[in-house]
mmCIF file of C-alpha atoms in Angstrom:
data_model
loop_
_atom_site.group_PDB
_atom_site.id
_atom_site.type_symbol
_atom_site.label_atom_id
_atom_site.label_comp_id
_atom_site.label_asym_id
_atom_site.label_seq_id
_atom_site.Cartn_x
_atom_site.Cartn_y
_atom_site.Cartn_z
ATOM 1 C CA UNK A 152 -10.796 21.707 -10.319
ATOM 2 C CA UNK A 153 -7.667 19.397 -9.575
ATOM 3 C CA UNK A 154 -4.737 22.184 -8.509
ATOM 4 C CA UNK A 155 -2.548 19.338 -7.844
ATOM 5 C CA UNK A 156 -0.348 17.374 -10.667
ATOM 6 C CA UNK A 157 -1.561 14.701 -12.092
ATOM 7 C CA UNK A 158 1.709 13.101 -10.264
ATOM 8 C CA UNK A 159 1.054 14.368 -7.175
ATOM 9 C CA UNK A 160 -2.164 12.954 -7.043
ATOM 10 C CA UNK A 161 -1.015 8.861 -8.356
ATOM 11 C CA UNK A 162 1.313 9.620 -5.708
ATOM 12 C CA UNK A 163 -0.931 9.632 -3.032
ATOM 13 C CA UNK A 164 -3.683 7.089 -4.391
ATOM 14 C CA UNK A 165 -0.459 4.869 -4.938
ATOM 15 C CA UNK A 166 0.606 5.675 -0.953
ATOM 16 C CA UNK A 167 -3.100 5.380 0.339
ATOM 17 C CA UNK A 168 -3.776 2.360 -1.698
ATOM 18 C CA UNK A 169 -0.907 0.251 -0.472
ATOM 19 C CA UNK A 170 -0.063 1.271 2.974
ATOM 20 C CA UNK A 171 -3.224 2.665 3.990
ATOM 21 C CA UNK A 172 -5.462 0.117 2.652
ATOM 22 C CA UNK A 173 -7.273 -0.178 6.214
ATOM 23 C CA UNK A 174 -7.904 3.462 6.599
ATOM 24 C CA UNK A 175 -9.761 3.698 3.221
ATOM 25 C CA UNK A 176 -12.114 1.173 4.884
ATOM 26 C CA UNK A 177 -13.019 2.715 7.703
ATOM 27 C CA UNK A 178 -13.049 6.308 5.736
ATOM 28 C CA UNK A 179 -15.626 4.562 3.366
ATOM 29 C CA UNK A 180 -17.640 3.112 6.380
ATOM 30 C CA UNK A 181 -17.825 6.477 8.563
ATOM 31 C CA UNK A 182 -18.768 7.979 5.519
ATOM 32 C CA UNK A 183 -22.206 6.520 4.057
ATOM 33 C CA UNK A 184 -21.381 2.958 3.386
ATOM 34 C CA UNK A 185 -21.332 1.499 6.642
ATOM 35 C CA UNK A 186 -21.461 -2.212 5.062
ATOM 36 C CA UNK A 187 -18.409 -1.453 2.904
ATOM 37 C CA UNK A 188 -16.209 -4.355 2.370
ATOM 38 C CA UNK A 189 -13.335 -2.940 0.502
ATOM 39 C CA UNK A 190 -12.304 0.732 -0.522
ATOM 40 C CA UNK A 191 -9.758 2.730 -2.533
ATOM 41 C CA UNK A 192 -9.054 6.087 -2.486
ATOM 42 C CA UNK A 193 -9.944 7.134 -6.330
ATOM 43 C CA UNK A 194 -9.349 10.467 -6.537
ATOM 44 C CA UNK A 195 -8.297 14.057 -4.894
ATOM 45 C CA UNK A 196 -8.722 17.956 -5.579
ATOM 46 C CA UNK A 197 -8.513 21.059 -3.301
ATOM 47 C CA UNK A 198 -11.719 21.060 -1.719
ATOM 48 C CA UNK A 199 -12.457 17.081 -1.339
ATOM 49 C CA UNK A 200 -11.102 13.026 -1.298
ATOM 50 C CA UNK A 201 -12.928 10.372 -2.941
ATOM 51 C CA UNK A 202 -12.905 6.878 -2.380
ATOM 52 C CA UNK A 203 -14.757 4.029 -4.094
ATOM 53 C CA UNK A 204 -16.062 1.472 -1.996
ATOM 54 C CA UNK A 205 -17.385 -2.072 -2.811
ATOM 55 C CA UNK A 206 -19.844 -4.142 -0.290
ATOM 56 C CA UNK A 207 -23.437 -5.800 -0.875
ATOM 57 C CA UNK A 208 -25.044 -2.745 -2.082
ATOM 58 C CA UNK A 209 -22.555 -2.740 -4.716
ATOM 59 C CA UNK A 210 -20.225 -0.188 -5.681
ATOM 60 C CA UNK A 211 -20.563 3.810 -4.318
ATOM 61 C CA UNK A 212 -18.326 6.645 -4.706
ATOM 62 C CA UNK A 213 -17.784 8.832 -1.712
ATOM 63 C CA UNK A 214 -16.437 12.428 -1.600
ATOM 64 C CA UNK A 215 -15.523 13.705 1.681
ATOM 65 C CA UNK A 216 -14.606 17.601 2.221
ATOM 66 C CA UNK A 217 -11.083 18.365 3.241
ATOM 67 C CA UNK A 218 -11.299 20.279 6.792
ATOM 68 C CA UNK A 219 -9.311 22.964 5.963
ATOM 69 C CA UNK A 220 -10.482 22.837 2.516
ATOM 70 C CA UNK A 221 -9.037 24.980 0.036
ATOM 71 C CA UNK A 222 -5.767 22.865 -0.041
ATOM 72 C CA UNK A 223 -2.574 24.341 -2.197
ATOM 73 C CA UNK A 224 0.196 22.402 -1.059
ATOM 74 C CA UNK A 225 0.544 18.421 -1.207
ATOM 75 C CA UNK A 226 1.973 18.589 2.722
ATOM 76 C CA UNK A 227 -1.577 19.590 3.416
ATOM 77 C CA UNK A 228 -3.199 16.791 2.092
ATOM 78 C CA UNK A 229 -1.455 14.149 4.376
ATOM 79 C CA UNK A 230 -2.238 16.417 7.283
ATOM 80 C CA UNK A 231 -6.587 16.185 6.170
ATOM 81 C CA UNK A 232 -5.891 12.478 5.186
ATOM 82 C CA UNK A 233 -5.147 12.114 8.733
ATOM 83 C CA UNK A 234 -7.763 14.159 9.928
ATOM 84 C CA UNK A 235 -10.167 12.646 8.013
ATOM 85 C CA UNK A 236 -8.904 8.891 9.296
ATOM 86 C CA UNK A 237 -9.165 10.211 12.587
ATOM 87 C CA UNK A 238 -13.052 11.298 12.094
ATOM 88 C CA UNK A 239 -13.873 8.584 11.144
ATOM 89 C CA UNK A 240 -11.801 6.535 14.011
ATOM 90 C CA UNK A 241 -14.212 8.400 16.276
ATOM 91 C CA UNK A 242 -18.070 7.522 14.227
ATOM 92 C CA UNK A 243 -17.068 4.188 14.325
ATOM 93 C CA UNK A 244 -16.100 4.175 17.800
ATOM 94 C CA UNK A 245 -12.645 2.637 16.653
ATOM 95 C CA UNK A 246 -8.745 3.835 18.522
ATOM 96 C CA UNK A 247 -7.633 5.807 15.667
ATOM 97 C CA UNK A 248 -3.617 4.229 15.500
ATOM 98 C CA UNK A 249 -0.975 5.304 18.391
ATOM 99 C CA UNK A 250 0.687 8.007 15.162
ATOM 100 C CA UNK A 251 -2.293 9.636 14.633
ATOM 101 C CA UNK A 252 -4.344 9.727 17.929
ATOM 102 C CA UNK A 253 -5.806 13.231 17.727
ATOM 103 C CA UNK A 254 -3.430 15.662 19.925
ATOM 104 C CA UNK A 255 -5.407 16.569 23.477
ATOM 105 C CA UNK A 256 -5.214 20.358 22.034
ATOM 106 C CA UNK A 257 -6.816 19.977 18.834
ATOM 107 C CA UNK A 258 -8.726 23.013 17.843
ATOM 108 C CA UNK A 259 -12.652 22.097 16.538
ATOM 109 C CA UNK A 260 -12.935 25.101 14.321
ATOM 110 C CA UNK A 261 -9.479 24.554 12.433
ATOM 111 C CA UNK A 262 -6.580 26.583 12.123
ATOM 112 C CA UNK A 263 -5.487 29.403 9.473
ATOM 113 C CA UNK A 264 -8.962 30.259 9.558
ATOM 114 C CA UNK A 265 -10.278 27.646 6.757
ATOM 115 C CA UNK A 266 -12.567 25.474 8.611
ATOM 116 C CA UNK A 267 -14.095 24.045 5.623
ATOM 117 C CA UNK A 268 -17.108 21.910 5.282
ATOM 118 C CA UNK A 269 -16.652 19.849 8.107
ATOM 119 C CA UNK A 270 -18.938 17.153 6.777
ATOM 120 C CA UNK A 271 -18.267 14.084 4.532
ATOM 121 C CA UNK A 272 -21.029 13.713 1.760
ATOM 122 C CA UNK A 273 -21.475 10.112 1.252
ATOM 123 C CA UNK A 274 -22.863 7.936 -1.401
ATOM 124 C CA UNK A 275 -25.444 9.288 -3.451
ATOM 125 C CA UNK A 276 -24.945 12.931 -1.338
ATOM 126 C CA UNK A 277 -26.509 10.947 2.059
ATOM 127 C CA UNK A 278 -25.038 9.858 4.765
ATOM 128 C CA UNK A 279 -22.101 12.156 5.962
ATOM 129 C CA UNK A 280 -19.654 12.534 8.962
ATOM 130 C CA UNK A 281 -21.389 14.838 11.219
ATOM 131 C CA UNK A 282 -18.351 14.438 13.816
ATOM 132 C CA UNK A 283 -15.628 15.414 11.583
ATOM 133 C CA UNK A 284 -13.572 18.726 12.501
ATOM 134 C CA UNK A 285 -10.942 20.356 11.335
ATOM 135 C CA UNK A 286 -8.741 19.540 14.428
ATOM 136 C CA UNK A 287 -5.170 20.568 14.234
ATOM 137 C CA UNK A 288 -2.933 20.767 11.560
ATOM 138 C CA UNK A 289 0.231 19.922 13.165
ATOM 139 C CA UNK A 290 -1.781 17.405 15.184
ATOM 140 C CA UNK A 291 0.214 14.043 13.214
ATOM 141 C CA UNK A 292 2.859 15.435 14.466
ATOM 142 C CA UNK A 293 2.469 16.069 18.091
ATOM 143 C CA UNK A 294 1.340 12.870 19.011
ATOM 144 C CA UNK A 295 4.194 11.452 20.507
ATOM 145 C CA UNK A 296 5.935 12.655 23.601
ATOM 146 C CA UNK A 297 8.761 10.201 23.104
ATOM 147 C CA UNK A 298 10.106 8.319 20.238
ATOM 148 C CA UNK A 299 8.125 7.424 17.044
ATOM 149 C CA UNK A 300 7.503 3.624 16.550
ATOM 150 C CA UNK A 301 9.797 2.332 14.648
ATOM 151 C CA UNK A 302 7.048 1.153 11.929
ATOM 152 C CA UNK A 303 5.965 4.825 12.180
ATOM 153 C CA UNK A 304 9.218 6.009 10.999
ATOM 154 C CA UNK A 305 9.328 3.739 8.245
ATOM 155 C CA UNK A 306 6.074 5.180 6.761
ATOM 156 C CA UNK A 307 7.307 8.601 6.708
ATOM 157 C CA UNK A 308 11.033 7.549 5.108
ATOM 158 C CA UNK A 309 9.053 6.326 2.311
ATOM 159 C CA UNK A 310 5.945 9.010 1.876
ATOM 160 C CA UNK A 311 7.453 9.889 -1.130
ATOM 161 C CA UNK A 312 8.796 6.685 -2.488
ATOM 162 C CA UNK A 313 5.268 5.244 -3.509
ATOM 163 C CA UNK A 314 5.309 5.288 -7.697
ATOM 164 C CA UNK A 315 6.963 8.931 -7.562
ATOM 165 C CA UNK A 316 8.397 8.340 -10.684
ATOM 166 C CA UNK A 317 7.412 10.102 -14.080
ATOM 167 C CA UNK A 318 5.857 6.981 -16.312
ATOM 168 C CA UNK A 319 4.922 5.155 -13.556
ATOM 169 C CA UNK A 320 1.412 4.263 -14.949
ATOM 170 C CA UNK A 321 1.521 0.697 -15.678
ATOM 171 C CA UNK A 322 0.541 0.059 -12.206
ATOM 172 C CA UNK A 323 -2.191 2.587 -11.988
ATOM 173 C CA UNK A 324 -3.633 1.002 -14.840
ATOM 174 C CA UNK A 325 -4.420 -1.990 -13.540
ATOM 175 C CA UNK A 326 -5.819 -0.418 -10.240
ATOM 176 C CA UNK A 327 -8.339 1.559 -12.443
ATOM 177 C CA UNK A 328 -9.174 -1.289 -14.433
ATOM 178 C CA UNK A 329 -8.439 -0.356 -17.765
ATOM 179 C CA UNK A 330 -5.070 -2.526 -18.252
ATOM 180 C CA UNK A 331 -5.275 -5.570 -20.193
ATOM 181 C CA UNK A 332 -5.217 -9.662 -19.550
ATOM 182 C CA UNK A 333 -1.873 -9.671 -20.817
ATOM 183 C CA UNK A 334 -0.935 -6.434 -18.181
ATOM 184 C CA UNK A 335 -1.648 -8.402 -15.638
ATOM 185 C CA UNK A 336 -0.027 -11.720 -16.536
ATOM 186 C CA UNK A 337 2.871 -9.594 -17.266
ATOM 187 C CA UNK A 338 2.848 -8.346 -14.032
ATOM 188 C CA UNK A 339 2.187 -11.500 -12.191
ATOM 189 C CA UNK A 340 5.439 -13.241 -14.154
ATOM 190 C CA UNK A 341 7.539 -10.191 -12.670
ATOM 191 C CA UNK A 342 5.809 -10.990 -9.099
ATOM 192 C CA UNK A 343 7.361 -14.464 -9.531
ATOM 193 C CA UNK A 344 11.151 -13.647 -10.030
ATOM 194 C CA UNK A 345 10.668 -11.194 -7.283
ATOM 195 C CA UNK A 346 9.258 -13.733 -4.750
ATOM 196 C CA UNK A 347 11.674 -16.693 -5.851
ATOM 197 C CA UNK A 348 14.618 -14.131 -4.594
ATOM 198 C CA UNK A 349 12.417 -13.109 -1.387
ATOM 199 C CA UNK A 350 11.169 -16.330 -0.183
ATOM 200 C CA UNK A 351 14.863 -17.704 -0.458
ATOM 201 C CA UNK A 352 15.912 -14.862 1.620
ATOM 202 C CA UNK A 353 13.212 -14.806 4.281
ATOM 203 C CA UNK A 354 14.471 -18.720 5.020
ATOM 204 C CA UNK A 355 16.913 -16.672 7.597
ATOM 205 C CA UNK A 356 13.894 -15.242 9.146
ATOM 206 C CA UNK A 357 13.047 -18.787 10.495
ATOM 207 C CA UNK A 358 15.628 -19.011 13.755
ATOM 208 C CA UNK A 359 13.737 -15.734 15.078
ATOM 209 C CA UNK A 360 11.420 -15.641 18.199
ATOM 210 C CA UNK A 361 8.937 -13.275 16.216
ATOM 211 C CA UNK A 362 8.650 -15.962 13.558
ATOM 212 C CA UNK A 363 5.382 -16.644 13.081
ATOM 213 C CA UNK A 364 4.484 -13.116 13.511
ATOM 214 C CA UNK A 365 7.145 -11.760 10.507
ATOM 215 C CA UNK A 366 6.751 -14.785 8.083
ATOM 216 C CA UNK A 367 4.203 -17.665 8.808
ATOM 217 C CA UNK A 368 3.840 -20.444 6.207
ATOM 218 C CA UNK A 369 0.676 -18.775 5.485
ATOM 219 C CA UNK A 370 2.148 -15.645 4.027
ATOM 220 C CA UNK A 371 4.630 -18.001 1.718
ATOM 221 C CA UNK A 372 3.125 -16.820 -2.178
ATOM 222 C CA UNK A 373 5.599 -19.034 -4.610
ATOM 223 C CA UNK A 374 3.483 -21.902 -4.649
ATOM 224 C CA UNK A 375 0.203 -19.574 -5.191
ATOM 225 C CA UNK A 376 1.823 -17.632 -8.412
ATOM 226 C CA UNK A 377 2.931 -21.009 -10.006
ATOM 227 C CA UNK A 378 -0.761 -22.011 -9.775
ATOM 228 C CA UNK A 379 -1.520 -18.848 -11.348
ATOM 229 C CA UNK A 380 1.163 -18.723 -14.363
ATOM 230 C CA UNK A 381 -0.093 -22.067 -14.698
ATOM 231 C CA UNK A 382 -3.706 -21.017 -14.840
ATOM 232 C CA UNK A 383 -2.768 -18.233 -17.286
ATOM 233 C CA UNK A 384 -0.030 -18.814 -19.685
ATOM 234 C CA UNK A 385 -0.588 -23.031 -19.325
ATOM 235 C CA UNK A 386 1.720 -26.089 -17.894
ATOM 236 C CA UNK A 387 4.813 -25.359 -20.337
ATOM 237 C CA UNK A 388 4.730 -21.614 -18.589
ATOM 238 C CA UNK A 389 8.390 -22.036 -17.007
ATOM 239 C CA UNK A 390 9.563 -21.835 -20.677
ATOM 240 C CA UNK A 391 7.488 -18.173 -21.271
ATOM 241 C CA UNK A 392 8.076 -15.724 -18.629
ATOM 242 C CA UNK A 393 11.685 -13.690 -18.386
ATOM 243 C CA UNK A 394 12.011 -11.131 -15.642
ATOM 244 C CA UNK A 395 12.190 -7.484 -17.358
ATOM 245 C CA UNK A 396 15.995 -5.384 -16.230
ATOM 246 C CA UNK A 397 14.548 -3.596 -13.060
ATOM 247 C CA UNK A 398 12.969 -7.150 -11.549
ATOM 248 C CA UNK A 399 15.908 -8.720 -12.459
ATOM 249 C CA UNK A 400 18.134 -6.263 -10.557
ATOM 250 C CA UNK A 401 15.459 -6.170 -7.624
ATOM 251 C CA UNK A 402 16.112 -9.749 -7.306
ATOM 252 C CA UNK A 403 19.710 -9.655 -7.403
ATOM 253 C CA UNK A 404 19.718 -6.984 -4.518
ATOM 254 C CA UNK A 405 17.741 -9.086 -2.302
ATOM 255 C CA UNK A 406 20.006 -12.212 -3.144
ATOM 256 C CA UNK A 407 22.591 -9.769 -2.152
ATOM 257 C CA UNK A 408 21.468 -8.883 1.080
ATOM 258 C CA UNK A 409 20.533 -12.157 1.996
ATOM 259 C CA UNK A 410 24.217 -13.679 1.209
ATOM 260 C CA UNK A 411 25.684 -10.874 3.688
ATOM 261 C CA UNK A 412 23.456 -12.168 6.128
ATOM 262 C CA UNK A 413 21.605 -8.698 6.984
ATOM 263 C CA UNK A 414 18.496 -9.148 8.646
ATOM 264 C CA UNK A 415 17.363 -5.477 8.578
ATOM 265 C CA UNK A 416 17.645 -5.588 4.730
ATOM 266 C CA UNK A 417 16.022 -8.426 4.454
ATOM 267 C CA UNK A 418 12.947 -7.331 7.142
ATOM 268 C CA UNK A 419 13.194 -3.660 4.553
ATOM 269 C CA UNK A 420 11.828 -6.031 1.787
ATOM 270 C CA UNK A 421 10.210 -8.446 3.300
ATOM 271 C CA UNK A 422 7.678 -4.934 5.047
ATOM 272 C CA UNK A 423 7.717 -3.167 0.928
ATOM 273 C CA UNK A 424 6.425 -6.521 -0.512
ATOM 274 C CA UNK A 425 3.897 -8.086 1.841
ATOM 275 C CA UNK A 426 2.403 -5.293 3.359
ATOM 276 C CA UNK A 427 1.741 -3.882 -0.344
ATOM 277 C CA UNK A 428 0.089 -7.327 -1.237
ATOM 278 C CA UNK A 429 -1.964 -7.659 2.056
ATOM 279 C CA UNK A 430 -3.337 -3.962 1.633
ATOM 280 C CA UNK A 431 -3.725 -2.692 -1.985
ATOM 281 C CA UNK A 432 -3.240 -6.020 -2.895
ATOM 282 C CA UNK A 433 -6.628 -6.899 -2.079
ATOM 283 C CA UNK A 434 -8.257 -4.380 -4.419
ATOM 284 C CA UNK A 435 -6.217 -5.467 -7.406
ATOM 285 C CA UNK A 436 -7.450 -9.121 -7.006
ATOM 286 C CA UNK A 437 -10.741 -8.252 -6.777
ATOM 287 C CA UNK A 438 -10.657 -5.609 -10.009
ATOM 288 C CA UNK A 439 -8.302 -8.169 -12.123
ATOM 289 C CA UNK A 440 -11.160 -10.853 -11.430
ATOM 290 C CA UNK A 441 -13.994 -8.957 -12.227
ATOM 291 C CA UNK A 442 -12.234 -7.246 -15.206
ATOM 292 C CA UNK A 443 -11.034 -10.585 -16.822
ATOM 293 C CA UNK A 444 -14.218 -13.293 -15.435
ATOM 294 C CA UNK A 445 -11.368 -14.743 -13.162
ATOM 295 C CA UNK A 446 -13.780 -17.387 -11.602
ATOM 296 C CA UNK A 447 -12.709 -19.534 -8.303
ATOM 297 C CA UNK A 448 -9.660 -16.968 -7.058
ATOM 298 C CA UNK A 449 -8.227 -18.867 -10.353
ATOM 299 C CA UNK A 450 -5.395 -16.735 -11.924
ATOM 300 C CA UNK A 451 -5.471 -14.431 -8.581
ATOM 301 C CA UNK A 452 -4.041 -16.927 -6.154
ATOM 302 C CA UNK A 453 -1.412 -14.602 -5.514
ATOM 303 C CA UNK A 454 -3.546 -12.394 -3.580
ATOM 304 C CA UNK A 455 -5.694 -14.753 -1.135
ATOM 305 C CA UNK A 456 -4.372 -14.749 2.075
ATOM 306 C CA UNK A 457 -7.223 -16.580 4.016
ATOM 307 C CA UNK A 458 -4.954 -18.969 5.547
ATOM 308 C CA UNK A 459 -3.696 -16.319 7.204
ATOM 309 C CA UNK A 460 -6.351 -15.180 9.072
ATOM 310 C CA UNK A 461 -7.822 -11.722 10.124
ATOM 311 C CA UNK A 462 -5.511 -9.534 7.634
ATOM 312 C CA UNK A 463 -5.772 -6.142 10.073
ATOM 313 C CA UNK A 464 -4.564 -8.367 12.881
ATOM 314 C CA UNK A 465 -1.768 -9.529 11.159
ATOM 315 C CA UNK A 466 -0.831 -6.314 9.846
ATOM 316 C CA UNK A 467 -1.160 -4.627 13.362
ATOM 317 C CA UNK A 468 1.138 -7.436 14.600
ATOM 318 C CA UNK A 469 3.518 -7.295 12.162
ATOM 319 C CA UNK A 470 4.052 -3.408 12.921
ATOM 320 C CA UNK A 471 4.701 -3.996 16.244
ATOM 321 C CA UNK A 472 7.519 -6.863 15.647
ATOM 322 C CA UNK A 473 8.892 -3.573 13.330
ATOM 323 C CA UNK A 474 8.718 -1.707 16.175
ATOM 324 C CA UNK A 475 10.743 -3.740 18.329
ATOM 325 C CA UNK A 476 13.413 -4.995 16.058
ATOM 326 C CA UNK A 477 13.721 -0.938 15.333
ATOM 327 C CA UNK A 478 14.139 -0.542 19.280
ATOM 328 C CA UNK A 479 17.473 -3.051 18.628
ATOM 329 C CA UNK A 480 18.915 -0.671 16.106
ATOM 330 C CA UNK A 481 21.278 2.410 16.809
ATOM 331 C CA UNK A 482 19.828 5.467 14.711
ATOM 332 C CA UNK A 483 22.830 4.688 12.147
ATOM 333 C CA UNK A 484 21.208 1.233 11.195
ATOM 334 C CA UNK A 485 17.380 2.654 11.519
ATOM 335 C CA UNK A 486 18.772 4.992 8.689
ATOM 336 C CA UNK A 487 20.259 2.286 6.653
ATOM 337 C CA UNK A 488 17.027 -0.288 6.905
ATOM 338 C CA UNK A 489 14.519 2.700 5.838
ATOM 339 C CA UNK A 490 16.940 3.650 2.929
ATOM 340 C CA UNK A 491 17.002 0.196 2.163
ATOM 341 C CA UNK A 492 13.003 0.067 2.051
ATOM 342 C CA UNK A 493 12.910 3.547 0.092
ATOM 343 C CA UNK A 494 15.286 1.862 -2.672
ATOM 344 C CA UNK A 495 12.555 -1.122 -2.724
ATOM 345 C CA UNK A 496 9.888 1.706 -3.969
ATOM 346 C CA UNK A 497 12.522 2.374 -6.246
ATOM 347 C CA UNK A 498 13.172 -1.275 -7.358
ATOM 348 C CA UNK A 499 8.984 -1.710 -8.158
ATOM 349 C CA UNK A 500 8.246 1.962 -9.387
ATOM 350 C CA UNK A 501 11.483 0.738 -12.161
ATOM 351 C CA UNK A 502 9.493 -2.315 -12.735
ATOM 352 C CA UNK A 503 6.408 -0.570 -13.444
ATOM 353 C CA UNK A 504 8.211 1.520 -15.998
ATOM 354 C CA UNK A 505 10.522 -1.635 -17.163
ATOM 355 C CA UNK A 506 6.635 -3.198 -17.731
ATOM 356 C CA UNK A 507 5.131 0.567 -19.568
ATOM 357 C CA UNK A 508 8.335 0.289 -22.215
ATOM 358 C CA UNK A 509 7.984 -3.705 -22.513
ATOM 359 C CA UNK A 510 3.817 -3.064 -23.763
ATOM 360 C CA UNK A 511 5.156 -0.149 -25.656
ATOM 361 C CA UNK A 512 7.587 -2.309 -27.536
ATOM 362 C CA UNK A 513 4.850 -5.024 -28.119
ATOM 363 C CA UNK A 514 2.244 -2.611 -29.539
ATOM 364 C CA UNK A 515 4.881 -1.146 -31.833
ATOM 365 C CA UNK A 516 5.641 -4.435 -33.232
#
């Protein structure tokens, strides 16, 4: 039985599936696909999470119990995620990240007195976690004796920015596979007018030391989404698109920014966009392709970052130039660059509606 609202829940598929895209992975591995190359976290109720994974053995669903299953409250569900993550951190013989290292007092046998099935039941009911525990509860937040990383706090600012909205579905949609072609063009046009305002503002990025760790040429996607408007909507496609209200005012905030010269603004963005497209990212490529007989990465340029390199590496890098650029920054401006990434959320979950009422309008006609 799903206790939770149906928001509640695309809340936190939207917040695993974006930021989290590298825990799903190793959540899908611990638990019964070991060979998993990709995984999403599908769906939630009280007692369990399930992911689907994709690797050579082909697609699996995996369910894994909640430690402190019965769950009531959606606070509780980010304290199992992280239990779970950890769990698996420790069958794969991985460092679980510095945030959520398991506390040195975490209790095996759970607290409140729910323990819970302890074990993940993996594909086709086989191959569960036989080290997973209920740990402590409070145990993502005792970590840390001293301050948070900076990247850390950013996370949390934002746990409840991730399509929190009411009609937020468009996106959802196409993460399930059941949007259309002409979704996902759609979506790919706004993706350009967001990127044109970006990319112009990232330019200041350039002069810094951390450089090539913050914005490489590799991560650069305007030339990869003209191949793909070009691929999808043909050579006259400059003359087709239009960027819906929301992605036009996204785009205007970042030009904004980037005229008053702020680099923490422009860093808030620059974190919301790529991270989003280097983690969930990933999965939408390969369900858009597959839906649609994209052959070749044609039409889903967007998305390939192999120039780039190892994408976890990157990503783990990338945190920790956050974290020191947050160590330059009085709490006053910390405050102002997460607000500044929460009203990104914002900008995209508008988009995502902007897009729902655009289709509506088109089907009506």
């Amino acid at each position: 039985m799903k206790n939770f609202d149906a928001a509640v829940i695309d809340a936190v598929l939207a917040h695993m599936n974006d930021d989290h895209n590298d825990d799903n992975l190793l959540i899908a591995r611990a638990n019964g696909y070991p060979g998993a190359t990709a995984s999403v976290m599908a769906d939630l109720n009280q007692d369990a999470g399930v992911w689907r994974a994709e690797g050579p053995e082909g697609v699996r669903e995996i369910t894994v119990a909640w430690p402190n299953a019965p769950l009531t409250e959606r606070p509780q569900i980010r304290r199992d995620v992280v239990l779970v993550y950890q769990a698996a951190c420790k069958t794969l013989g991985v460092p679980a990240r510095e945030e959520h290292k398991p506390a040195a007092d975490a209790n095996p046998h759970g607290d409140h007195g729910h323990g819970g099935s302890a074990h993940g039941h993996g594909a086709h009911g086989h191959g569960g976690n036989p080290h997973a525990h209920g740990g402590n509860p409070h145990a993502a937040a005792a970590e840390h004796t001293g301050p948070k990383p900076f990247s850390q706090v950013i996370r949390e600012s934002s746990w409840g920015d991730h399509s929190d909205s009411e009609g937020a579905t468009f996106m959802e949609d196409i993460m399930r596979g059941v949007a259309t072609k002409q979704d996902y063009i759609d979506l790919v046009i706004q993706h350009y007018f967001m990127y044109v305002a970006l990319e112009a503002a990232a330019t200041q990025l350039a002069t810094r030391d951390d450089a090539e760790q913050l914005h490489p040429a590799a991560l650069v996607r305007l030339p990869a989404l003209e191949e793909d408007l070009e691929f999808l909507l043909g050579a006259d496609w400059r003359e087709q698109i239009e960027a819906v209200p929301a992605t036009a005012a996204y785009a205007a905030r970042i030009t904004e920014i980037a005229e008053e010269g702020w680099a923490a603004g422009v860093i808030a963005h620059h974190y919301t966009r790529y991270l989003g497209d280097l983690s969930g990212g990933q999965m939408i490529a390969k369900r858009v392709a597959k839906q649609h007989g994209f052959a070749d990465g044609r039409g889903i340029s967007f998305y390939n970052f192999a120039e780039l390199g190892d994408l976890v590496e990157f990503k783990t890098n990338y945190r920790a130039v956050l974290d020191s650029f947050g160590d330059t920054l009085d709490e006053e401006e910390q405050k102002r660059m997460c607000d500044e990434v929460r009203q990104a959320y914002a900008f995209n979950t508008q988009v995502f509606i902007d897009l729902g009422k655009q289709k509506a309008a088109r089907a009506a006609n």
